[in-house]
XYZ file of C-alpha atoms in Angstrom:
309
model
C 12.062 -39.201 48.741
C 8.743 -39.433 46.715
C 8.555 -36.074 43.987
C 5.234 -33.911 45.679
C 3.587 -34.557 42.740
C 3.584 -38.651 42.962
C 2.363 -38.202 46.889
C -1.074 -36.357 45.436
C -1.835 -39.033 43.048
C -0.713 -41.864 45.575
C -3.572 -40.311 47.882
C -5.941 -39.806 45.058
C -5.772 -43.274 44.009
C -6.259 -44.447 47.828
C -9.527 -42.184 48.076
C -10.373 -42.797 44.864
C -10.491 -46.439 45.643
C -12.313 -45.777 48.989
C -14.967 -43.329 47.540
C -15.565 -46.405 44.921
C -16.370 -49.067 47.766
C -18.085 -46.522 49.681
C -21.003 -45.196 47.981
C -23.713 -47.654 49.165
C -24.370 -45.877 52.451
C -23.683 -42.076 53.557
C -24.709 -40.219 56.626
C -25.451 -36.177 55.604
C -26.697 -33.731 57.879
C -27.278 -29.887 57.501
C -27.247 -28.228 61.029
C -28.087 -24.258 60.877
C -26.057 -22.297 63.229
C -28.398 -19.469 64.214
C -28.747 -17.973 67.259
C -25.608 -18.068 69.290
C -22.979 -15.636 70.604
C -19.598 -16.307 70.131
C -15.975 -15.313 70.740
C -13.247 -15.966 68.636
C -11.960 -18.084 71.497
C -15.106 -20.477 71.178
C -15.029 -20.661 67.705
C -11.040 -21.103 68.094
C -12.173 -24.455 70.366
C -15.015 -25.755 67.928
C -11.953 -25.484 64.917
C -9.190 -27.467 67.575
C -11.853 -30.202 68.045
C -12.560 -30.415 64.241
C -8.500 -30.381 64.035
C -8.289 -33.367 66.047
C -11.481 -35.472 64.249
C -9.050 -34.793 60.606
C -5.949 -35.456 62.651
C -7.479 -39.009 63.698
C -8.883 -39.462 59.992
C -5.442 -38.859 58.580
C -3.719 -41.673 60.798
C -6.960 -44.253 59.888
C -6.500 -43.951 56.153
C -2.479 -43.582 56.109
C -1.849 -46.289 58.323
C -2.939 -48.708 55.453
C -0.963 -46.807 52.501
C 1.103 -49.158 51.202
C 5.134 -48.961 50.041
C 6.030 -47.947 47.090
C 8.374 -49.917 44.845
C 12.084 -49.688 46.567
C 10.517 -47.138 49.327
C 12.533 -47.839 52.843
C 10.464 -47.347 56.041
C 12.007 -44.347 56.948
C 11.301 -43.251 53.203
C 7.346 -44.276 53.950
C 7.007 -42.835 57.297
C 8.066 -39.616 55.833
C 5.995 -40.171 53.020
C 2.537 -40.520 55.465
C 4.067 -37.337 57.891
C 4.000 -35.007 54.749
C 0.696 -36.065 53.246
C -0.661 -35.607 57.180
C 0.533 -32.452 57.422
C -0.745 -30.816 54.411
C -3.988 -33.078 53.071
C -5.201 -33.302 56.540
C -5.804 -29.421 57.851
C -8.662 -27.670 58.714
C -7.998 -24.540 56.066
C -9.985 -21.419 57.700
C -11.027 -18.103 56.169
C -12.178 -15.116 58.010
C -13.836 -12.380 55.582
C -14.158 -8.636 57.110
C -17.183 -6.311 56.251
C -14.697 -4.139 54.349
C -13.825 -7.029 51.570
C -10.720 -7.865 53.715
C -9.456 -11.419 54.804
C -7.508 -13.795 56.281
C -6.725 -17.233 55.630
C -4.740 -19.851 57.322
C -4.400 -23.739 58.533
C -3.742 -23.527 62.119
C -5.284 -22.411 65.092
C -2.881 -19.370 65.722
C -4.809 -17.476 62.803
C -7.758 -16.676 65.968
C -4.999 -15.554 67.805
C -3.602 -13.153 64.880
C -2.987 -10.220 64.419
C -4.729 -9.282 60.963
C -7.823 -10.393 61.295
C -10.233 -7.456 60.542
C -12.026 -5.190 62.954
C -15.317 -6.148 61.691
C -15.852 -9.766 61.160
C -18.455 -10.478 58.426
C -18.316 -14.514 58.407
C -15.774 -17.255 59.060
C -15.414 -20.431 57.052
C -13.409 -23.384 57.490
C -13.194 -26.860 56.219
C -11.274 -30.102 55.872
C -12.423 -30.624 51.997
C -9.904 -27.715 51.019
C -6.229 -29.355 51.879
C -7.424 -33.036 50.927
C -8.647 -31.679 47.036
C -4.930 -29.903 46.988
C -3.367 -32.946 47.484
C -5.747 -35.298 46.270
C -5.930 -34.649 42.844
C -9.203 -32.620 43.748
C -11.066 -36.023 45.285
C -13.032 -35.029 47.912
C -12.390 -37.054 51.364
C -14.903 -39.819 52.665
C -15.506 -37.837 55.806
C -15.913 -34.168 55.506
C -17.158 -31.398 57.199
C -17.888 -27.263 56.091
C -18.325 -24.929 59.140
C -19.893 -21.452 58.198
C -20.517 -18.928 60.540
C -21.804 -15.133 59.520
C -22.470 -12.507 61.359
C -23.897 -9.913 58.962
C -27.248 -7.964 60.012
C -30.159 -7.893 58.171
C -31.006 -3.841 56.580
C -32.958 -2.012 58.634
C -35.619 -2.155 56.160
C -35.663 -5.519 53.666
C -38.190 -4.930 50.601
C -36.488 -8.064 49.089
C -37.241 -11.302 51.748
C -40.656 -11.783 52.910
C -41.866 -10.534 55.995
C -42.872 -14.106 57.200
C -39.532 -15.623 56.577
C -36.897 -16.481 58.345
C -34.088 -13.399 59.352
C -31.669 -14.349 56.117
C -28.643 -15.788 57.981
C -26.212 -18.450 56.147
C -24.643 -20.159 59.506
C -24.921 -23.900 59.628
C -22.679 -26.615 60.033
C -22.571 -29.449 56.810
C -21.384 -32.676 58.123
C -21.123 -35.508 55.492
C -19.395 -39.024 56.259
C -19.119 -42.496 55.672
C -18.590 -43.439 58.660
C -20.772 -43.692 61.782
C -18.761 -42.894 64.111
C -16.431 -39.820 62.961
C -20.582 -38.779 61.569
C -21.527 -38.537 65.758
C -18.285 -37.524 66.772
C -18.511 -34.127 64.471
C -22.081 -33.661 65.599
C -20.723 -33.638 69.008
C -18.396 -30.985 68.437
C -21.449 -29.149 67.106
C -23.823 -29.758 70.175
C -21.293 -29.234 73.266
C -19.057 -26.811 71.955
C -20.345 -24.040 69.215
C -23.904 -24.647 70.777
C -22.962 -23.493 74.316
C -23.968 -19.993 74.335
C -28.096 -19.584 72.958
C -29.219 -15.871 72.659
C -32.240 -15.129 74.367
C -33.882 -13.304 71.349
C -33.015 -16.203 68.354
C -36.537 -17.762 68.158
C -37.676 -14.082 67.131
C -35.740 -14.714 64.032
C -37.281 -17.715 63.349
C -39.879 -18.658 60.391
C -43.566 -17.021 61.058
C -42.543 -14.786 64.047
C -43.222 -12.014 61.953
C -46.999 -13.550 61.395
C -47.759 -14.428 65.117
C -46.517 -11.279 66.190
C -48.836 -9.712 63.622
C -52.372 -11.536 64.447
C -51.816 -12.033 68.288
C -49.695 -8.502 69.329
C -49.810 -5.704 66.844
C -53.493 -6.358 65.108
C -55.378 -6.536 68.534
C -53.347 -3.757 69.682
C -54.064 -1.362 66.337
C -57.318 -2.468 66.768
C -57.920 -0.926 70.279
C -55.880 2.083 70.338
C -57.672 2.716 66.945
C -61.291 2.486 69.027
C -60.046 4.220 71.962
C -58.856 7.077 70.291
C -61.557 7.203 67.650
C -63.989 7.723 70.086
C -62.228 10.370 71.759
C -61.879 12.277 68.982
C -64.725 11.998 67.549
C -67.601 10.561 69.548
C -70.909 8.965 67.632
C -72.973 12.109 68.188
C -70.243 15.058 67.438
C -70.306 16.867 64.725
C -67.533 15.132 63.037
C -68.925 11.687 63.395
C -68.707 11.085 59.494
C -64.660 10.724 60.164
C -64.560 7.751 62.433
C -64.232 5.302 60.063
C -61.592 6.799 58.035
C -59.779 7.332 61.205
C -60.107 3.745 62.525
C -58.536 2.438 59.656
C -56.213 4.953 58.874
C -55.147 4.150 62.764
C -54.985 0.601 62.387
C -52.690 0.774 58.996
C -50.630 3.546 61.025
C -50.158 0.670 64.006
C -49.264 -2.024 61.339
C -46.877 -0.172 59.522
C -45.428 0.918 62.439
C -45.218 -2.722 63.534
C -43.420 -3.687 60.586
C -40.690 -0.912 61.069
C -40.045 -1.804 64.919
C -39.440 -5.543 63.609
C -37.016 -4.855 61.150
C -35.198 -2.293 63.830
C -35.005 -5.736 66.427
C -33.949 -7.560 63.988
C -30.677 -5.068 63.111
C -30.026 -4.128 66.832
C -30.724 -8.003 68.256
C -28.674 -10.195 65.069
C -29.201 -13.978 64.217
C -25.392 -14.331 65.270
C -23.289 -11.759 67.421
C -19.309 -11.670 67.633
C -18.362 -10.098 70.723
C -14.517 -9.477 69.290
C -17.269 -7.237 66.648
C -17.951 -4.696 69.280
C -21.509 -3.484 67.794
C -22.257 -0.252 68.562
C -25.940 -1.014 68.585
C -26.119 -0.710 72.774
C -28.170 2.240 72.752
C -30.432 1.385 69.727
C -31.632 -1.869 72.087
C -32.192 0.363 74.662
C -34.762 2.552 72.914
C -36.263 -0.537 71.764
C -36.446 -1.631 75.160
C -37.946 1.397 76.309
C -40.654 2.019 73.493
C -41.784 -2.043 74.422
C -42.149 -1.277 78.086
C -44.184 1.782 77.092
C -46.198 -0.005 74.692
C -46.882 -2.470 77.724
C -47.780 -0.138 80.020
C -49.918 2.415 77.944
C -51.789 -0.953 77.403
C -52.149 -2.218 80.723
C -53.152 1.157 82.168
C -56.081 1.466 79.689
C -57.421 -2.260 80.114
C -57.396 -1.138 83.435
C -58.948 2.260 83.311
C -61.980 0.627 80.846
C -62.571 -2.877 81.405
C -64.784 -4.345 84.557
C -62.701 -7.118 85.562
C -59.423 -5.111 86.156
Protein backbone atom coordinates (compact mmCIF):
# COMPACT_ATOMS: atom_id res chain seq x y z
CA UNK A 1 0.00 0.00 0.00
CA UNK A 2 0.77 3.74 -0.77
CA UNK A 3 2.26 5.61 2.84
CA UNK A 4 -0.97 8.34 3.67
CA UNK A 5 1.30 10.86 3.13
CA UNK A 6 2.20 10.01 -0.78
CA UNK A 7 -1.88 9.65 -1.39
CA UNK A 8 -2.23 13.66 -0.33
CA UNK A 9 0.39 14.78 -2.64
CA UNK A 10 -0.75 12.25 -5.46
CA UNK A 11 -4.22 14.20 -5.19
CA UNK A 12 -2.61 17.54 -4.86
CA UNK A 13 -0.67 17.15 -7.90
CA UNK A 14 -3.97 15.87 -9.82
CA UNK A 15 -5.91 19.14 -8.63
CA UNK A 16 -3.13 21.05 -8.87
CA UNK A 17 -2.90 20.16 -12.48
CA UNK A 18 -6.71 20.61 -12.95
CA UNK A 19 -6.96 24.03 -11.10
CA UNK A 20 -3.97 25.02 -13.71
CA UNK A 21 -6.09 24.13 -16.95
CA UNK A 22 -9.09 25.39 -15.36
CA UNK A 23 -8.90 28.94 -14.60
CA UNK A 24 -10.22 30.45 -17.88
CA UNK A 25 -13.88 30.08 -16.97
CA UNK A 26 -15.67 29.74 -13.39
CA UNK A 27 -19.28 29.81 -12.46
CA UNK A 28 -19.70 31.63 -8.66
CA UNK A 29 -22.83 32.32 -7.10
CA UNK A 30 -23.71 33.71 -3.56
CA UNK A 31 -27.33 32.60 -2.61
CA UNK A 32 -28.54 34.16 0.94
CA UNK A 33 -30.50 31.78 2.93
CA UNK A 34 -32.94 34.03 4.78
CA UNK A 35 -36.21 33.42 5.56
CA UNK A 36 -36.95 29.78 5.97
CA UNK A 37 -37.90 27.35 8.76
CA UNK A 38 -36.15 24.37 9.13
CA UNK A 39 -35.74 21.05 10.96
CA UNK A 40 -32.74 19.31 11.47
CA UNK A 41 -34.32 16.62 9.31
CA UNK A 42 -34.45 19.13 6.24
CA UNK A 43 -31.25 20.40 6.71
CA UNK A 44 -30.13 16.57 7.31
CA UNK A 45 -31.66 16.07 3.43
CA UNK A 46 -30.08 19.34 1.86
CA UNK A 47 -26.40 17.82 3.49
CA UNK A 48 -27.33 13.92 1.90
CA UNK A 49 -27.92 15.62 -1.50
CA UNK A 50 -24.67 17.71 -1.22
CA UNK A 51 -23.12 14.14 -0.03
CA UNK A 52 -24.06 12.60 -3.16
CA UNK A 53 -22.95 15.79 -5.70
CA UNK A 54 -19.03 15.16 -3.74
CA UNK A 55 -19.65 11.44 -3.88
CA UNK A 56 -20.15 11.74 -7.85
CA UNK A 57 -17.17 14.38 -8.00
CA UNK A 58 -14.89 11.95 -6.23
CA UNK A 59 -15.55 9.00 -8.81
CA UNK A 60 -15.14 11.79 -11.98
CA UNK A 61 -11.69 12.90 -10.90
CA UNK A 62 -10.39 9.37 -9.44
CA UNK A 63 -11.45 7.42 -12.22
CA UNK A 64 -8.58 9.08 -14.30
CA UNK A 65 -5.76 8.82 -11.43
CA UNK A 66 -3.26 7.03 -12.85
CA UNK A 67 -0.90 3.90 -11.36
CA UNK A 68 1.79 4.44 -9.63
CA UNK A 69 5.14 2.85 -10.44
CA UNK A 70 4.78 -1.13 -9.52
CA UNK A 71 1.08 -0.33 -8.03
CA UNK A 72 -1.22 -3.65 -8.76
CA UNK A 73 -4.94 -2.96 -9.44
CA UNK A 74 -6.04 -4.14 -6.34
CA UNK A 75 -3.20 -1.83 -4.83
CA UNK A 76 -4.93 1.25 -7.02
CA UNK A 77 -8.45 0.50 -6.35
CA UNK A 78 -7.64 0.73 -2.75
CA UNK A 79 -5.65 3.60 -3.34
CA UNK A 80 -8.93 5.68 -5.06
CA UNK A 81 -11.46 3.95 -2.06
CA UNK A 82 -9.27 5.68 0.68
CA UNK A 83 -8.75 9.05 -0.96
CA UNK A 84 -12.88 8.81 -1.60
CA UNK A 85 -13.54 8.23 1.67
CA UNK A 86 -11.70 10.87 3.40
CA UNK A 87 -10.98 13.89 0.61
CA UNK A 88 -14.46 13.57 -0.55
CA UNK A 89 -16.89 14.33 2.71
CA UNK A 90 -19.10 16.89 3.43
CA UNK A 91 -17.33 17.92 7.04
CA UNK A 92 -20.31 19.65 9.16
CA UNK A 93 -20.17 21.81 12.28
CA UNK A 94 -23.03 22.68 14.46
CA UNK A 95 -22.13 25.64 17.02
CA UNK A 96 -24.62 26.03 20.20
CA UNK A 97 -25.50 29.53 21.72
CA UNK A 98 -23.52 28.45 24.79
CA UNK A 99 -19.94 28.21 22.79
CA UNK A 100 -20.60 24.42 22.47
CA UNK A 101 -20.20 22.19 19.27
CA UNK A 102 -20.24 19.41 17.29
CA UNK A 103 -18.47 18.31 14.38
CA UNK A 104 -18.62 15.37 12.14
CA UNK A 105 -18.55 13.86 8.35
CA UNK A 106 -21.62 11.90 8.09
CA UNK A 107 -25.12 12.32 8.19
CA UNK A 108 -25.69 10.48 11.61
CA UNK A 109 -24.22 13.72 13.39
CA UNK A 110 -28.29 15.28 12.78
CA UNK A 111 -29.31 12.28 14.27
CA UNK A 112 -26.85 12.63 17.44
CA UNK A 113 -27.01 12.80 20.46
CA UNK A 114 -24.73 15.91 21.49
CA UNK A 115 -25.78 18.35 19.53
CA UNK A 116 -26.71 21.37 21.78
CA UNK A 117 -30.10 22.46 23.00
CA UNK A 118 -29.81 25.74 21.41
CA UNK A 119 -28.54 25.75 17.94
CA UNK A 120 -26.77 29.04 17.04
CA UNK A 121 -25.62 28.16 13.27
CA UNK A 122 -24.62 25.11 11.26
CA UNK A 123 -21.83 24.98 8.72
CA UNK A 124 -20.75 22.45 6.40
CA UNK A 125 -18.60 22.10 3.40
CA UNK A 126 -16.77 19.90 0.92
CA UNK A 127 -13.52 22.36 0.80
CA UNK A 128 -12.57 21.03 4.42
CA UNK A 129 -11.66 17.07 3.72
CA UNK A 130 -10.22 17.83 0.09
CA UNK A 131 -7.49 20.72 1.73
CA UNK A 132 -6.66 17.73 4.44
CA UNK A 133 -5.77 15.55 1.90
CA UNK A 134 -4.84 17.73 -0.76
CA UNK A 135 -1.99 19.37 0.41
CA UNK A 136 -4.46 22.34 1.27
CA UNK A 137 -5.56 22.77 -2.73
CA UNK A 138 -8.86 23.70 -2.80
CA UNK A 139 -11.22 21.38 -5.15
CA UNK A 140 -12.50 22.61 -8.68
CA UNK A 141 -16.07 22.29 -7.54
CA UNK A 142 -16.92 23.46 -4.13
CA UNK A 143 -19.61 24.43 -2.15
CA UNK A 144 -19.97 26.30 1.75
CA UNK A 145 -23.49 25.93 3.29
CA UNK A 146 -24.10 28.37 6.32
CA UNK A 147 -27.11 28.48 8.11
CA UNK A 148 -27.64 30.75 11.53
CA UNK A 149 -30.23 31.12 13.50
CA UNK A 150 -29.24 33.83 15.99
CA UNK A 151 -31.85 36.80 16.72
CA UNK A 152 -31.19 40.16 16.32
CA UNK A 153 -31.13 42.30 20.20
CA UNK A 154 -34.14 43.59 21.02
CA UNK A 155 -32.77 46.94 20.60
CA UNK A 156 -29.63 47.33 17.85
CA UNK A 157 -27.88 50.92 18.26
CA UNK A 158 -25.10 49.39 16.04
CA UNK A 159 -26.88 48.42 12.30
CA UNK A 160 -28.96 50.95 10.70
CA UNK A 161 -32.48 51.05 11.00
CA UNK A 162 -32.95 50.82 7.13
CA UNK A 163 -30.85 47.77 6.72
CA UNK A 164 -31.33 44.54 6.32
CA UNK A 165 -32.11 42.20 9.83
CA UNK A 166 -28.12 41.11 10.17
CA UNK A 167 -28.39 37.39 9.31
CA UNK A 168 -25.20 35.42 7.79
CA UNK A 169 -27.24 32.37 6.00
CA UNK A 170 -26.44 31.87 2.37
CA UNK A 171 -25.32 29.19 0.35
CA UNK A 172 -21.61 29.83 -1.73
CA UNK A 173 -21.53 27.64 -4.68
CA UNK A 174 -18.31 27.91 -6.82
CA UNK A 175 -17.47 25.39 -9.81
CA UNK A 176 -15.92 24.72 -12.91
CA UNK A 177 -18.18 22.89 -14.18
CA UNK A 178 -21.67 23.58 -15.58
CA UNK A 179 -23.30 21.01 -14.69
CA UNK A 180 -22.30 19.94 -10.94
CA UNK A 181 -22.73 24.42 -10.85
CA UNK A 182 -26.89 23.66 -11.62
CA UNK A 183 -26.98 20.54 -9.96
CA UNK A 184 -25.89 22.28 -6.40
CA UNK A 185 -28.25 25.14 -7.14
CA UNK A 186 -30.87 22.58 -7.35
CA UNK A 187 -30.28 21.21 -4.10
CA UNK A 188 -30.60 24.82 -2.97
CA UNK A 189 -34.01 25.64 -4.74
CA UNK A 190 -36.08 22.24 -4.11
CA UNK A 191 -34.79 21.20 -0.97
CA UNK A 192 -33.50 23.95 1.79
CA UNK A 193 -35.95 26.43 -0.04
CA UNK A 194 -39.13 24.41 0.68
CA UNK A 195 -40.43 25.96 3.70
CA UNK A 196 -40.70 30.29 3.20
CA UNK A 197 -41.80 32.12 6.46
CA UNK A 198 -44.56 34.30 6.02
CA UNK A 199 -42.89 37.31 7.83
CA UNK A 200 -39.11 37.16 5.87
CA UNK A 201 -39.71 40.12 3.46
CA UNK A 202 -40.16 42.24 6.81
CA UNK A 203 -36.54 41.60 7.30
CA UNK A 204 -35.64 42.69 4.16
CA UNK A 205 -33.60 46.02 3.08
CA UNK A 206 -35.88 49.38 3.50
CA UNK A 207 -38.83 47.70 5.36
CA UNK A 208 -37.92 49.65 8.16
CA UNK A 209 -38.28 52.99 5.78
CA UNK A 210 -41.66 52.04 4.07
CA UNK A 211 -43.05 51.09 7.20
CA UNK A 212 -41.94 54.48 8.50
CA UNK A 213 -43.39 57.00 5.66
CA UNK A 214 -46.54 54.89 4.66
CA UNK A 215 -47.70 53.24 8.39
CA UNK A 216 -46.25 54.84 11.45
CA UNK A 217 -45.76 58.72 10.13
CA UNK A 218 -49.44 59.03 8.83
CA UNK A 219 -50.53 57.27 11.81
CA UNK A 220 -48.40 59.68 14.47
CA UNK A 221 -49.59 62.23 12.46
CA UNK A 222 -53.38 61.68 13.12
CA UNK A 223 -53.55 60.39 16.52
CA UNK A 224 -51.26 63.45 17.23
CA UNK A 225 -54.30 65.85 15.65
CA UNK A 226 -57.00 63.90 17.10
CA UNK A 227 -55.85 64.02 20.43
CA UNK A 228 -54.42 67.51 20.28
CA UNK A 229 -57.58 68.84 19.67
CA UNK A 230 -59.20 67.09 22.35
CA UNK A 231 -57.09 68.23 24.75
CA UNK A 232 -56.69 71.30 23.96
CA UNK A 233 -59.08 72.84 21.45
CA UNK A 234 -58.04 76.27 19.38
CA UNK A 235 -60.08 78.50 21.68
CA UNK A 236 -59.27 76.89 25.35
CA UNK A 237 -57.33 78.35 27.53
CA UNK A 238 -54.41 76.19 26.95
CA UNK A 239 -54.28 76.66 23.25
CA UNK A 240 -50.52 77.89 23.44
CA UNK A 241 -49.66 73.91 24.09
CA UNK A 242 -50.88 72.37 20.90
CA UNK A 243 -47.97 72.55 19.10
CA UNK A 244 -45.65 71.25 21.60
CA UNK A 245 -48.04 68.47 22.03
CA UNK A 246 -48.38 67.58 18.32
CA UNK A 247 -44.91 67.05 18.03
CA UNK A 248 -44.09 65.74 21.18
CA UNK A 249 -47.02 63.10 20.02
CA UNK A 250 -45.68 62.43 16.78
CA UNK A 251 -41.89 61.73 18.18
CA UNK A 252 -43.76 59.60 21.00
CA UNK A 253 -45.52 57.46 17.88
CA UNK A 254 -42.09 57.20 16.06
CA UNK A 255 -40.14 56.12 18.78
CA UNK A 256 -42.57 53.87 19.69
CA UNK A 257 -42.51 52.57 16.12
CA UNK A 258 -38.99 51.93 16.22
CA UNK A 259 -39.24 49.80 19.51
CA UNK A 260 -42.26 47.54 18.16
CA UNK A 261 -39.87 46.81 15.02
CA UNK A 262 -37.02 45.73 16.78
CA UNK A 263 -39.50 43.51 19.22
CA UNK A 264 -40.86 41.67 15.55
CA UNK A 265 -37.81 41.34 14.56
CA UNK A 266 -36.58 39.21 17.96
CA UNK A 267 -39.97 37.33 18.37
CA UNK A 268 -40.45 36.68 14.26
CA UNK A 269 -36.29 35.67 13.32
CA UNK A 270 -34.69 35.78 9.75
CA UNK A 271 -34.26 31.87 10.28
CA UNK A 272 -36.17 29.61 12.90
CA UNK A 273 -35.04 25.96 14.04
CA UNK A 274 -37.93 24.19 15.24
CA UNK A 275 -35.50 21.41 17.13
CA UNK A 276 -34.65 25.34 18.96
CA UNK A 277 -37.94 25.40 20.71
CA UNK A 278 -38.13 29.41 21.14
CA UNK A 279 -39.94 30.39 23.86
CA UNK A 280 -41.00 33.55 22.12
CA UNK A 281 -44.92 32.12 21.61
CA UNK A 282 -46.39 34.53 23.84
CA UNK A 283 -44.20 37.59 22.95
CA UNK A 284 -45.86 37.13 19.13
CA UNK A 285 -48.97 37.04 20.62
CA UNK A 286 -48.85 40.45 22.30
CA UNK A 287 -47.49 41.68 19.17
CA UNK A 288 -50.32 40.30 17.48
CA UNK A 289 -52.68 41.77 19.73
CA UNK A 290 -51.22 45.43 20.07
CA UNK A 291 -51.35 45.32 15.76
CA UNK A 292 -54.99 44.35 15.73
CA UNK A 293 -55.60 47.15 18.24
CA UNK A 294 -53.64 49.57 16.43
CA UNK A 295 -55.94 48.53 13.37
CA UNK A 296 -58.94 48.87 14.92
CA UNK A 297 -58.48 52.09 17.11
CA UNK A 298 -57.72 53.36 13.51
CA UNK A 299 -60.50 52.14 11.63
CA UNK A 300 -63.05 53.11 14.28
CA UNK A 301 -61.88 56.78 14.21
CA UNK A 302 -61.72 57.12 10.25
CA UNK A 303 -65.01 56.00 10.72
CA UNK A 304 -66.33 58.08 13.53
CA UNK A 305 -64.70 61.47 11.60
CA UNK A 306 -64.46 61.13 8.02
CA UNK A 307 -67.66 61.61 5.47
CA UNK A 308 -67.12 58.82 3.24
CA UNK A 309 -67.08 56.01 5.93
Amino acid sequence: MVPEEATGATLASDALEKNAAADTQWYDDFIPARGYRLRLQSIKAVYREFQKLTDAEGTRILNDMPKNEGETDEELAARKNSIKENAFRVTVSIIGSDGESTYGEFESIFDSDSIPNQVKAIYFTNITAFRRNANGTDPLNQFTVTLSFEKPPLFDPQTPVSHATPNNSHVEIRAHDNGYFRAARNIVDSKLKADRMWHAPLHGKGIYDAGLWFVALPLSLYFATIYMDYFFPPDGTYSSFRIPFYVYVVGLGLVLYRILTGYFKWAFPVNVLEENRDSATKHRVLLGAIVVGIIVSTVNSLVERLPWF
